[in-house]
Amino acid sequence: MTLRAVVRGVGHHLPARVVENAEFEATLDTSDEWIRSRSGIERRHFATEDDTTSSMATVAAQAALADAGLQPDDIDAIVLATSTADLTFPSAATMVQDKLGMTGGFAFDVQAVCAGFVYALSNANALIVSGQAKRVMVIGAETFSKIMDWTDRSTCVLFGDGAGALVLEAREGDGTAADRGILATDLNSDGRHRDLLYVDGGVSTGTSGYLRMQGNQVFRHAVEKLAATAETAMERAGVTADDVDWIVPHQANIRIIQGTAKKMGIAMDRVVVTVQDHGNTSAASIPLALSVGRASGQIKDGDLIVTEAIGGGLAWGAVVLRW
Ligand SMILES: CC(C)(COP(=O)(O)OP(=O)(O)OC[C@H]1O[C@@H](n2cnc3c(N)ncnc32)[C@H](O)[C@@H]1OP(=O)(O)O)[C@@H](O)C(=O)NCCC(=O)NCCS
């Protein structure tokens, strides 16, 4: 028998304010056509004054609990991936724990920027297979609108806000690729590339700072590293491209998503795509896409899913799971 971390519930939350590409034309030298053709993004949600990372994460977690048929105190641990926690500390995860009304367990944040959700999934999986937790709430939540330089057209049109959550539960499997749950993970980082994508503020500057990105350099790394990490995780899981039902990629840019799928030999009709409606929501993008893919009927019980993501650090990775 092998312990597996199996998905029991999923949910998401998007803030109410929707901003179409055309709205940027009033303040920036840009166009709907440029944004659409270079990134695939058509619109994104932005937090209102009342929305924070922890508030959106809480609503997503409540939706995942409802989907799982569980109560907050059924959860042993919260692992929350974010680079935009409400405060420097405490963690957004402990704020969610409080907002959910959880009186036990433990909660912590994982910070791996856009790769945050695959890092969080991998950590949650480790907690479950090592017997430290039976049920883990894994959340990706971001308010990147709070770290945008609204005068920088090369970044502010690309990002959005939102949250998604999965409930993972320990179940016994046979130890084969036919098992439900997380089958394999692969994590990587290379700090030599830290200047390609970073925020120019923090404790050392006394400001929260703004996102800075050399987009074309990040792009250059993305397709190659994403296909490689996905293939490593698939090999560890003992599956091939033919076995994959859905790639659920980090949603940064449709051209990266298409390039990675092509390199992996998987057709676009087996890729869940939400970038047109959400923009790049960093650590929230994969759980948002999983939740939307499940709600739309694309992802079914037993489907084999590969998630992959890359972001600031650079940090990147992949998770193979059977729903
Ligand atoms: C950002 C990105 C969409 C830009 O597309 P690109 O084809 O690489 O474009 P470039 O950065 O080479 O810029 C081309 C031109 O468009 C201009 N441009 C940038 N943003 C623009 C905008 N919003 N509207 C109009 N023009 C814009 C640039 O200034 C540049 O002009 P120049 O040639 O006169 O200097 C693309 O590089 C990308 O998606 N990179 C990956 C980013 C990413 O996913 N990051 C997150 C990873 S988690």
GROMACS .gro file of C-alpha atoms and ligand atoms in nm:
model
  371
    1MET     CA    1   0.000   0.000   0.000
    2THR     CA    2   0.118   0.351  -0.083
    3LEU     CA    3  -0.019   0.668   0.074
    4ARG     CA    4  -0.141   0.912  -0.191
    5ALA     CA    5  -0.256   1.275  -0.165
    6VAL     CA    6  -0.589   1.264  -0.347
    7VAL     CA    7  -0.797   1.566  -0.456
    8ARG     CA    8  -1.121   1.572  -0.259
    9GLY     CA    9  -1.247   1.922  -0.343
   10VAL     CA   10  -1.169   2.230  -0.549
   11GLY     CA   11  -1.290   2.590  -0.555
   12HIS     CA   12  -1.194   2.939  -0.660
   13HIS     CA   13  -1.271   3.305  -0.617
   14LEU     CA   14  -1.225   3.599  -0.852
   15PRO     CA   15  -1.270   3.960  -0.741
   16ALA     CA   16  -1.571   4.139  -0.890
   17ARG     CA   17  -1.385   4.407  -1.086
   18VAL     CA   18  -1.322   4.295  -1.447
   19VAL     CA   19  -1.089   4.505  -1.660
   20GLU     CA   20  -1.089   4.458  -2.039
   21ASN     CA   21  -0.769   4.524  -2.238
   22ALA     CA   22  -0.924   4.831  -2.399
   23GLU     CA   23  -0.936   5.008  -2.061
   24PHE     CA   24  -0.555   5.039  -2.064
   25GLU     CA   25  -0.569   5.235  -2.392
   26ALA     CA   26  -0.687   5.543  -2.198
   27THR     CA   27  -0.369   5.569  -1.988
   28LEU     CA   28  -0.096   5.377  -2.175
   29ASP     CA   29   0.051   5.358  -2.525
   30THR     CA   30  -0.091   5.010  -2.582
   31SER     CA   31  -0.383   4.838  -2.755
   32ASP     CA   32  -0.621   4.549  -2.711
   33GLU     CA   33  -0.470   4.404  -3.029
   34TRP     CA   34  -0.110   4.415  -2.892
   35ILE     CA   35  -0.202   4.257  -2.558
   36ARG     CA   36  -0.419   3.989  -2.719
   37SER     CA   37  -0.171   3.891  -2.989
   38ARG     CA   38   0.142   3.891  -2.765
   39SER     CA   39  -0.008   3.731  -2.455
   40GLY     CA   40  -0.353   3.586  -2.532
   41ILE     CA   41  -0.498   3.795  -2.248
   42GLU     CA   42  -0.835   3.964  -2.309
   43ARG     CA   43  -0.938   4.065  -1.959
   44ARG     CA   44  -0.842   4.017  -1.594
   45HIS     CA   45  -0.997   4.062  -1.250
   46PHE     CA   46  -0.854   4.320  -1.012
   47ALA     CA   47  -0.906   4.333  -0.636
   48THR     CA   48  -1.131   4.607  -0.505
   49GLU     CA   49  -1.029   4.801  -0.194
   50ASP     CA   50  -1.192   4.538   0.025
   51ASP     CA   51  -1.015   4.238  -0.132
   52THR     CA   52  -0.688   4.105   0.006
   53THR     CA   53  -0.494   3.789  -0.070
   54SER     CA   54  -0.622   3.629   0.252
   55SER     CA   55  -0.983   3.734   0.194
   56MET     CA   56  -0.990   3.591  -0.158
   57ALA     CA   57  -0.805   3.279  -0.040
   58THR     CA   58  -1.066   3.228   0.231
   59VAL     CA   59  -1.356   3.238  -0.016
   60ALA     CA   60  -1.174   2.993  -0.246
   61ALA     CA   61  -1.103   2.764   0.051
   62GLN     CA   62  -1.470   2.775   0.157
   63ALA     CA   63  -1.571   2.676  -0.197
   64ALA     CA   64  -1.324   2.385  -0.191
   65LEU     CA   65  -1.454   2.272   0.150
   66ALA     CA   66  -1.812   2.281   0.019
   67ASP     CA   67  -1.708   2.080  -0.287
   68ALA     CA   68  -1.537   1.827  -0.056
   69GLY     CA   69  -1.831   1.812   0.186
   70LEU     CA   70  -1.597   1.899   0.475
   71GLN     CA   71  -1.585   2.149   0.763
   72PRO     CA   72  -1.285   2.374   0.843
   73ASP     CA   73  -1.185   2.163   1.144
   74ASP     CA   74  -1.158   1.856   0.918
   75ILE     CA   75  -0.842   2.016   0.775
   76ASP     CA   76  -0.503   1.948   0.940
   77ALA     CA   77  -0.292   2.201   0.752
   78ILE     CA   78  -0.314   2.500   0.517
   79VAL     CA   79  -0.035   2.555   0.265
   80LEU     CA   80  -0.084   2.886   0.087
   81ALA     CA   81   0.124   2.985  -0.215
   82THR     CA   82   0.155   3.360  -0.255
   83SER     CA   83   0.402   3.640  -0.321
   84THR     CA   84   0.151   3.905  -0.219
   85ALA     CA   85   0.060   3.820   0.141
   86ASP     CA   86  -0.145   4.093   0.311
   87LEU     CA   87   0.143   4.179   0.548
   88THR     CA   88   0.513   4.088   0.576
   89PHE     CA   89   0.398   3.859   0.855
   90PRO     CA   90   0.207   3.674   0.989
   91SER     CA   91   0.153   3.443   0.694
   92ALA     CA   92  -0.159   3.483   0.484
   93ALA     CA   93  -0.221   3.116   0.564
   94THR     CA   94  -0.270   3.188   0.934
   95MET     CA   95  -0.511   3.470   0.842
   96VAL     CA   96  -0.710   3.222   0.632
   97GLN     CA   97  -0.701   2.973   0.921
   98ASP     CA   98  -0.858   3.239   1.145
   99LYS     CA   99  -1.112   3.353   0.884
  100LEU     CA  100  -1.223   2.993   0.826
  101GLY     CA  101  -1.272   2.951   1.201
  102MET     CA  102  -1.019   2.670   1.228
  103THR     CA  103  -0.909   2.615   1.586
  104GLY     CA  104  -0.644   2.347   1.528
  105GLY     CA  105  -0.385   2.235   1.279
  106PHE     CA  106  -0.109   2.449   1.130
  107ALA     CA  107  -0.075   2.694   0.843
  108PHE     CA  108   0.211   2.846   0.647
  109ASP     CA  109   0.288   3.031   0.323
  110VAL     CA  110   0.505   2.911   0.037
  111GLN     CA  111   0.675   3.177  -0.175
  112ALA     CA  112   0.792   3.063  -0.518
  113VAL     CA  113   0.619   3.336  -0.723
  114CYS     CA  114   0.441   3.192  -1.029
  115ALA     CA  115   0.569   2.843  -0.947
  116GLY     CA  116   0.420   2.877  -0.599
  117PHE     CA  117   0.129   2.639  -0.649
  118VAL     CA  118   0.341   2.349  -0.774
  119TYR     CA  119   0.577   2.409  -0.480
  120ALA     CA  120   0.277   2.415  -0.242
  121LEU     CA  121   0.132   2.096  -0.393
  122SER     CA  122   0.467   1.923  -0.361
  123ASN     CA  123   0.498   2.030   0.006
  124ALA     CA  124   0.140   1.927   0.083
  125ASN     CA  125   0.206   1.591  -0.080
  126ALA     CA  126   0.515   1.547   0.141
  127LEU     CA  127   0.309   1.625   0.454
  128ILE     CA  128   0.052   1.365   0.354
  129VAL     CA  129   0.279   1.080   0.243
  130SER     CA  130   0.497   1.126   0.554
  131GLY     CA  131   0.190   1.098   0.776
  132GLN     CA  132   0.215   1.452   0.921
  133ALA     CA  133  -0.130   1.552   0.792
  134LYS     CA  134  -0.436   1.366   0.665
  135ARG     CA  135  -0.608   1.656   0.493
  136VAL     CA  136  -0.432   1.962   0.354
  137MET     CA  137  -0.590   2.275   0.207
  138VAL     CA  138  -0.360   2.391  -0.072
  139ILE     CA  139  -0.428   2.746  -0.187
  140GLY     CA  140  -0.283   2.979  -0.448
  141ALA     CA  141  -0.388   3.342  -0.398
  142GLU     CA  142  -0.252   3.671  -0.526
  143THR     CA  143  -0.320   4.043  -0.549
  144PHE     CA  144  -0.056   4.134  -0.808
  145SER     CA  145  -0.253   4.454  -0.883
  146LYS     CA  146  -0.097   4.591  -0.560
  147ILE     CA  147   0.259   4.554  -0.697
  148MET     CA  148   0.199   4.686  -1.049
  149ASP     CA  149   0.372   4.996  -1.184
  150TRP     CA  150   0.073   5.137  -1.375
  151THR     CA  151   0.306   5.342  -1.597
  152ASP     CA  152   0.494   5.030  -1.721
  153ARG     CA  153   0.301   4.893  -2.019
  154SER     CA  154   0.531   4.592  -2.048
  155THR     CA  155   0.408   4.448  -1.715
  156CYS     CA  156   0.083   4.600  -1.587
  157VAL     CA  157  -0.132   4.465  -1.873
  158LEU     CA  158  -0.025   4.106  -1.807
  159PHE     CA  159  -0.127   4.031  -1.447
  160GLY     CA  160  -0.450   3.977  -1.254
  161ASP     CA  161  -0.583   3.883  -0.910
  162GLY     CA  162  -0.766   3.578  -0.777
  163ALA     CA  163  -0.749   3.262  -0.568
  164GLY     CA  164  -0.797   2.888  -0.609
  165ALA     CA  165  -0.790   2.602  -0.358
  166LEU     CA  166  -0.770   2.223  -0.348
  167VAL     CA  167  -0.842   1.990  -0.059
  168LEU     CA  168  -0.598   1.698  -0.061
  169GLU     CA  169  -0.673   1.388   0.145
  170ALA     CA  170  -0.460   1.085   0.237
  171ARG     CA  171  -0.585   0.764   0.072
  172GLU     CA  172  -0.421   0.433   0.012
  173GLY     CA  173  -0.320   0.338  -0.339
  174ASP     CA  174  -0.141   0.047  -0.506
  175GLY     CA  175   0.173   0.245  -0.582
  176THR     CA  176   0.102   0.238  -0.957
  177ALA     CA  177   0.029   0.514  -1.211
  178ALA     CA  178  -0.336   0.401  -1.201
  179ASP     CA  179  -0.370   0.539  -0.845
  180ARG     CA  180  -0.566   0.855  -0.782
  181GLY     CA  181  -0.374   1.146  -0.631
  182ILE     CA  182  -0.032   1.301  -0.673
  183LEU     CA  183   0.189   1.056  -0.862
  184ALA     CA  184   0.509   1.260  -0.896
  185THR     CA  185   0.656   1.607  -0.854
  186ASP     CA  186   0.963   1.793  -0.980
  187LEU     CA  187   1.093   2.123  -0.838
  188ASN     CA  188   1.380   2.343  -0.958
  189SER     CA  189   1.524   2.689  -0.906
  190ASP     CA  190   1.822   2.887  -1.031
  191GLY     CA  191   1.893   3.208  -0.840
  192ARG     CA  192   2.142   3.327  -1.103
  193HIS     CA  193   1.834   3.450  -1.293
  194ARG     CA  194   1.683   3.644  -1.003
  195ASP     CA  195   1.709   3.979  -1.187
  196LEU     CA  196   1.482   3.869  -1.473
  197LEU     CA  197   1.167   3.899  -1.264
  198TYR     CA  198   1.156   4.059  -0.920
  199VAL     CA  199   0.987   4.319  -0.701
  200ASP     CA  200   1.205   4.623  -0.624
  201GLY     CA  201   1.081   4.660  -0.267
  202GLY     CA  202   1.064   4.475   0.061
  203VAL     CA  203   1.209   4.484   0.410
  204SER     CA  204   1.545   4.613   0.283
  205THR     CA  205   1.385   4.917   0.114
  206GLY     CA  206   1.097   4.995   0.349
  207THR     CA  207   0.851   4.988   0.057
  208SER     CA  208   0.641   4.710  -0.090
  209GLY     CA  209   0.782   4.789  -0.436
  210TYR     CA  210   0.678   4.716  -0.794
  211LEU     CA  211   0.717   4.416  -1.022
  212ARG     CA  212   1.003   4.444  -1.272
  213MET     CA  213   1.044   4.197  -1.556
  214GLN     CA  214   1.259   4.135  -1.859
  215GLY     CA  215   0.970   3.963  -2.034
  216ASN     CA  216   1.148   3.842  -2.344
  217GLN     CA  217   1.428   3.687  -2.129
  218VAL     CA  218   1.174   3.508  -1.908
  219PHE     CA  219   1.000   3.389  -2.223
  220ARG     CA  220   1.328   3.242  -2.353
  221HIS     CA  221   1.363   3.022  -2.042
  222ALA     CA  222   0.996   2.930  -2.010
  223VAL     CA  223   0.913   2.681  -2.285
  224GLU     CA  224   1.232   2.479  -2.253
  225LYS     CA  225   1.227   2.457  -1.872
  226LEU     CA  226   0.853   2.388  -1.852
  227ALA     CA  227   0.863   2.102  -2.103
  228ALA     CA  228   1.171   1.955  -1.930
  229THR     CA  229   1.021   1.966  -1.578
  230ALA     CA  230   0.691   1.822  -1.701
  231GLU     CA  231   0.876   1.538  -1.873
  232THR     CA  232   1.083   1.465  -1.560
  233ALA     CA  233   0.770   1.447  -1.344
  234MET     CA  234   0.593   1.229  -1.603
  235GLU     CA  235   0.888   0.990  -1.616
  236ARG     CA  236   0.887   0.967  -1.234
  237ALA     CA  237   0.514   0.894  -1.244
  238GLY     CA  238   0.564   0.628  -1.512
  239VAL     CA  239   0.335   0.793  -1.767
  240THR     CA  240   0.381   0.922  -2.123
  241ALA     CA  241   0.227   1.206  -2.325
  242ASP     CA  242  -0.032   0.962  -2.461
  243ASP     CA  243  -0.160   0.895  -2.108
  244VAL     CA  244  -0.217   1.264  -2.029
  245ASP     CA  245  -0.579   1.384  -2.032
  246TRP     CA  246  -0.506   1.749  -1.947
  247ILE     CA  247  -0.213   1.981  -1.916
  248VAL     CA  248  -0.315   2.249  -1.666
  249PRO     CA  249  -0.031   2.499  -1.710
  250HIS     CA  250   0.056   2.821  -1.533
  251GLN     CA  251  -0.139   3.082  -1.727
  252ALA     CA  252   0.110   3.356  -1.815
  253ASN     CA  253   0.105   3.374  -2.191
  254ILE     CA  254  -0.079   3.171  -2.455
  255ARG     CA  255   0.237   3.150  -2.666
  256ILE     CA  256   0.428   2.988  -2.376
  257ILE     CA  257   0.135   2.750  -2.316
  258GLN     CA  258   0.122   2.653  -2.686
  259GLY     CA  259   0.501   2.620  -2.717
  260THR     CA  260   0.523   2.395  -2.411
  261ALA     CA  261   0.235   2.171  -2.521
  262LYS     CA  262   0.391   2.136  -2.866
  263LYS     CA  263   0.731   2.045  -2.718
  264MET     CA  264   0.555   1.784  -2.503
  265GLY     CA  265   0.371   1.644  -2.806
  266ILE     CA  266   0.028   1.721  -2.662
  267ALA     CA  267  -0.246   1.888  -2.872
  268MET     CA  268  -0.406   2.213  -2.749
  269ASP     CA  269  -0.747   2.043  -2.715
  270ARG     CA  270  -0.594   1.868  -2.411
  271VAL     CA  271  -0.483   2.193  -2.243
  272VAL     CA  272  -0.698   2.388  -1.996
  273VAL     CA  273  -0.666   2.756  -2.093
  274THR     CA  274  -0.795   3.044  -1.880
  275VAL     CA  275  -0.532   3.311  -1.954
  276GLN     CA  276  -0.776   3.502  -2.177
  277ASP     CA  277  -1.009   3.567  -1.881
  278HIS     CA  278  -0.771   3.585  -1.583
  279GLY     CA  279  -0.435   3.715  -1.712
  280ASN     CA  280  -0.134   3.597  -1.514
  281THR     CA  281  -0.249   3.546  -1.155
  282SER     CA  282   0.089   3.400  -1.050
  283ALA     CA  283   0.048   3.129  -0.784
  284ALA     CA  284  -0.331   3.142  -0.821
  285SER     CA  285  -0.337   3.055  -1.190
  286ILE     CA  286  -0.312   2.675  -1.170
  287PRO     CA  287  -0.575   2.621  -0.897
  288LEU     CA  288  -0.801   2.870  -1.077
  289ALA     CA  289  -0.758   2.672  -1.399
  290LEU     CA  290  -0.816   2.341  -1.217
  291SER     CA  291  -1.135   2.477  -1.063
  292VAL     CA  292  -1.263   2.627  -1.388
  293GLY     CA  293  -1.167   2.308  -1.576
  294ARG     CA  294  -1.357   2.097  -1.324
  295ALA     CA  295  -1.664   2.326  -1.324
  296SER     CA  296  -1.675   2.332  -1.706
  297GLY     CA  297  -1.679   1.950  -1.717
  298GLN     CA  298  -1.337   1.923  -1.884
  299ILE     CA  299  -1.165   1.753  -1.587
  300LYS     CA  300  -1.332   1.427  -1.486
  301ASP     CA  301  -1.267   1.176  -1.207
  302GLY     CA  302  -0.969   0.959  -1.299
  303ASP     CA  303  -0.821   1.206  -1.550
  304LEU     CA  304  -0.440   1.226  -1.561
  305ILE     CA  305  -0.328   1.586  -1.519
  306VAL     CA  306   0.010   1.752  -1.561
  307THR     CA  307   0.058   2.098  -1.409
  308GLU     CA  308   0.369   2.304  -1.479
  309ALA     CA  309   0.481   2.656  -1.387
  310ILE     CA  310   0.777   2.894  -1.393
  311GLY     CA  311   0.831   3.231  -1.229
  312GLY     CA  312   1.063   3.467  -1.046
  313GLY     CA  313   1.378   3.313  -0.901
  314LEU     CA  314   1.377   3.159  -1.148
  315ALA     CA  315   1.175   2.882  -0.985
  316TRP     CA  316   0.989   2.616  -1.181
  317GLY     CA  317   0.836   2.274  -1.146
  318ALA     CA  318   0.564   2.026  -1.234
  319VAL     CA  319   0.318   1.793  -1.065
  320VAL     CA  320   0.154   1.485  -1.216
  321LEU     CA  321  -0.172   1.382  -1.052
  322ARG     CA  322  -0.472   1.166  -1.123
  323TRP     CA  323  -0.797   1.345  -1.029
  324LIG     C1  324   0.595   4.032  -2.199
  324LIG     C2  325   0.572   3.973  -2.336
  324LIG     C3  326   0.423   3.951  -2.363
  324LIG     C4  327   0.626   4.068  -2.441
  324LIG     O1  328   0.618   4.012  -2.569
  324LIG     P1  329   0.744   4.018  -2.665
  324LIG     O2  330   0.696   3.971  -2.797
  324LIG     O3  331   0.855   3.942  -2.599
  324LIG     O4  332   0.775   4.171  -2.671
  324LIG     P2  333   0.907   4.250  -2.628
  324LIG     O5  334   0.923   4.248  -2.479
  324LIG     O6  335   1.021   4.201  -2.712
  324LIG     O7  336   0.865   4.395  -2.670
  324LIG     C5  337   0.839   4.426  -2.805
  324LIG     C6  338   0.797   4.570  -2.814
  324LIG     O8  339   0.664   4.585  -2.759
  324LIG     C7  340   0.663   4.694  -2.668
  324LIG     N1  341   0.561   4.672  -2.565
  324LIG     C8  342   0.576   4.615  -2.443
  324LIG     N2  343   0.458   4.613  -2.379
  324LIG     C9  344   0.368   4.669  -2.462
  324LIG    C10  345   0.230   4.697  -2.452
  324LIG     N3  346   0.159   4.665  -2.343
  324LIG     N4  347   0.168   4.755  -2.556
  324LIG    C11  348   0.237   4.788  -2.668
  324LIG     N5  349   0.368   4.765  -2.683
  324LIG    C12  350   0.433   4.707  -2.580
  324LIG    C13  351   0.802   4.696  -2.611
  324LIG     O9  352   0.831   4.824  -2.559
  324LIG    C14  353   0.886   4.666  -2.734
  324LIG    O10  354   0.900   4.782  -2.808
  324LIG     P3  355   1.041   4.819  -2.878
  324LIG    O11  356   1.066   4.707  -2.973
  324LIG    O12  357   1.011   4.949  -2.942
  324LIG    O13  358   1.139   4.825  -2.766
  324LIG    C15  359   0.647   3.839  -2.349
  324LIG    O14  360   0.786   3.863  -2.350
  324LIG    C16  361   0.615   3.746  -2.238
  324LIG    O15  362   0.504   3.703  -2.222
  324LIG     N6  363   0.717   3.707  -2.161
  324LIG    C17  364   0.701   3.617  -2.053
  324LIG    C18  365   0.643   3.694  -1.942
  324LIG    C19  366   0.587   3.604  -1.842
  324LIG    O16  367   0.515   3.515  -1.872
  324LIG     N7  368   0.623   3.633  -1.721
  324LIG    C20  369   0.573   3.571  -1.609
  324LIG    C21  370   0.630   3.439  -1.595
  324LIG     S1  371   0.561   3.381  -1.454
   0.00000   0.00000   0.00000
